[in-house]
């Protein structure tokens, strides 16, 4: 148990003491007037949160008395309560013990706030305060080090704890500076940590740290920042050691991107590419472009960030590095690893683009002359001119996610749903892709550098996403080679999906039917291969199902099995369809959507991807349901598209899928009365019970026997039959159980035709110790799943 958890459970002051003793592993403990006493350290403990100075006043009273008696005193003093601890070397308090102006009480319990005020000027400058919720590990390590080594060891700042240290710096220091832009915190943070308290240890950073006496003053451009309160600053630097070790400094600066607010990271493309993945990219470039590619090609990275993609390049005079953020330019120029490279600030989506979307480098004159000449030579095919390689990790944000942040960081108005970048004005025919910032980069690169090679880290949307079909009609570059890597290799990216490093020849008009890649895990180790198809081999499964049109009959729009949709301006699923028996959520056509966006309901579902289920399309609905959920999603198949079947579907496969759907956890059909929505009471009729009232032992009539009639006369495989038999056992147990009111209310068990969702959830909540029938059901369902899973590939729903 952690110290924080133990303190939360503590009932008395003795519990507080014992929690600290256990967490610190103290030896030779004695409890007396001094609450916790060892030869190395003494503690004053309180049950309730108490000012540290008041506790130190009491503890020093005992220290003074022991010293007068000639008894040994410890090297360290610590005060503790259930929220915090403060630690200091005893030597700093010794002058106080002989100060004739201080009136010491006869007992520690008599120490008061007046005494605390007298010792404050000395004590406050030497103790280190730790809030246990957030700084438990630092406190424990510092105290153990103090006991073992006789001194307080401050925590070093390393690549492993950079984010943690930064977050604590913002909370303790940054908030006291009056910063208006969250993105500025990272700049000021590095100015602080790259300083030893006397002089800066790195030159030419975007911000500087000076001192006015002992008070820090931060200078950034024309702005000056001073601390509203210095207490947090002092406490922070009592905990951490600065500056970082020499070997870490430039690497830590390269990680500045990871400290930006998430929206800024997306907009600026600031997802740090780990150096071990950069190594793999350079290996790929050797394999694709030749061993001499660094000498042969001029490289332009127009999303350079702080330059980590170029950290492995040996021919720096061939490199041009530009970035949106002028502060990143300063950081790159301060890094001797990039000496010789041409580094400049450039907004690639806006600079040198006129109001008609045409590119004119004379508009800004920001592009270095050598790069402008190289671009002109390449376009003309000038003999002997070096070819250009674009090497980038561009922004991944969608315009609506980036909230239309412009190049100066301010929010801009929407323009027909497209990010207000100048280059986007010429992308009107590229559909949804025009929203994506990385697609905007590709659009300009294709126009500006039509004979270049492109090596890019990005998602695979532009390779195979259905909503990028219009973009792919314009993107006809020849695919050369590449790999994909798990998104978990990149800090700040959520989810499990592939990031591609793909190499293209823009000069060759040869759109690839498929893109074959090597697959790497987040450590950069090869784990297999994967192929992405530019266009589906067959039409998408999402277009296979018959989707009935809504009628004028009102329906209850659901958000979950029993949860009506909150009333908003845009409520879907509030009208029924002719012959409908339910609806199915079926958003998207790939794995990233399938797991969270596939479910069966007893009424309309509030989603644009839902469709009504009828007697006529039920067999298709069951197959779509099963196909989307049978195969486990992984980061490799995350973007794979479901396809319409290539083989004839047997009646057995259809009936197997039906049974699999009826007993899946995403079957959220239910029967219930009294659901309140739009100031009316609504009922749900369950059409998906595959058993009769007599079979399950129901005490009342089901409103619908649709599924029993639908399944009558059908032949079921052995595996499906076993699932039905075991499922019947669970329905029987449900109807034989007297559930307490809490379960009846939670799962709306107010009518006989409860659905599979209500049956399984109520039995799980009831926690019946005799509920042994669940294991045979799970085994039977697993067998049916194992039978169906390979057929998803064999029948062509996914490419094998």
PDB file of N, CA and C in Angstrom, residues 296 374 377-378 381-387:
ATOM      1  N   UNK A 296      23.680  12.610 -51.462  1.00  0.00           N
ATOM      2  CA  UNK A 296      23.061  12.810 -52.774  1.00  0.00           C
ATOM      3  C   UNK A 296      21.919  13.818 -52.748  1.00  0.00           C
ATOM      4  N   UNK A 374      17.576  25.491 -55.454  1.00  0.00           N
ATOM      5  CA  UNK A 374      17.459  24.041 -55.563  1.00  0.00           C
ATOM      6  C   UNK A 374      16.074  23.638 -56.055  1.00  0.00           C
ATOM      7  N   UNK A 377      15.939  24.502 -59.779  1.00  0.00           N
ATOM      8  CA  UNK A 377      16.740  23.552 -60.555  1.00  0.00           C
ATOM      9  C   UNK A 377      16.033  22.211 -60.677  1.00  0.00           C
ATOM     10  N   UNK A 378      15.432  21.779 -59.595  1.00  0.00           N
ATOM     11  CA  UNK A 378      14.752  20.479 -59.617  1.00  0.00           C
ATOM     12  C   UNK A 378      13.550  20.508 -60.553  1.00  0.00           C
ATOM     13  N   UNK A 381      14.648  20.232 -64.024  1.00  0.00           N
ATOM     14  CA  UNK A 381      15.425  19.038 -64.338  1.00  0.00           C
ATOM     15  C   UNK A 381      16.839  19.380 -64.745  1.00  0.00           C
ATOM     16  N   UNK A 382      17.402  20.404 -64.128  1.00  0.00           N
ATOM     17  CA  UNK A 382      18.736  20.883 -64.483  1.00  0.00           C
ATOM     18  C   UNK A 382      19.775  19.795 -64.278  1.00  0.00           C
ATOM     19  N   UNK A 383      20.599  19.615 -65.255  1.00  0.00           N
ATOM     20  CA  UNK A 383      21.622  18.575 -65.219  1.00  0.00           C
ATOM     21  C   UNK A 383      22.597  18.837 -64.057  1.00  0.00           C
ATOM     22  N   UNK A 384      22.868  17.816 -63.280  1.00  0.00           N
ATOM     23  CA  UNK A 384      23.808  17.915 -62.165  1.00  0.00           C
ATOM     24  C   UNK A 384      23.212  18.467 -60.887  1.00  0.00           C
ATOM     25  N   UNK A 385      21.955  18.934 -60.917  1.00  0.00           N
ATOM     26  CA  UNK A 385      21.327  19.483 -59.713  1.00  0.00           C
ATOM     27  C   UNK A 385      21.002  18.354 -58.736  1.00  0.00           C
ATOM     28  N   UNK A 386      21.189  18.643 -57.449  1.00  0.00           N
ATOM     29  CA  UNK A 386      20.863  17.631 -56.449  1.00  0.00           C
ATOM     30  C   UNK A 386      19.346  17.495 -56.328  1.00  0.00           C
ATOM     31  N   UNK A 387      18.852  16.265 -56.274  1.00  0.00           N
ATOM     32  CA  UNK A 387      17.413  16.071 -56.056  1.00  0.00           C
ATOM     33  C   UNK A 387      17.034  16.467 -54.633  1.00  0.00           C
TER      34      UNK A 387
END
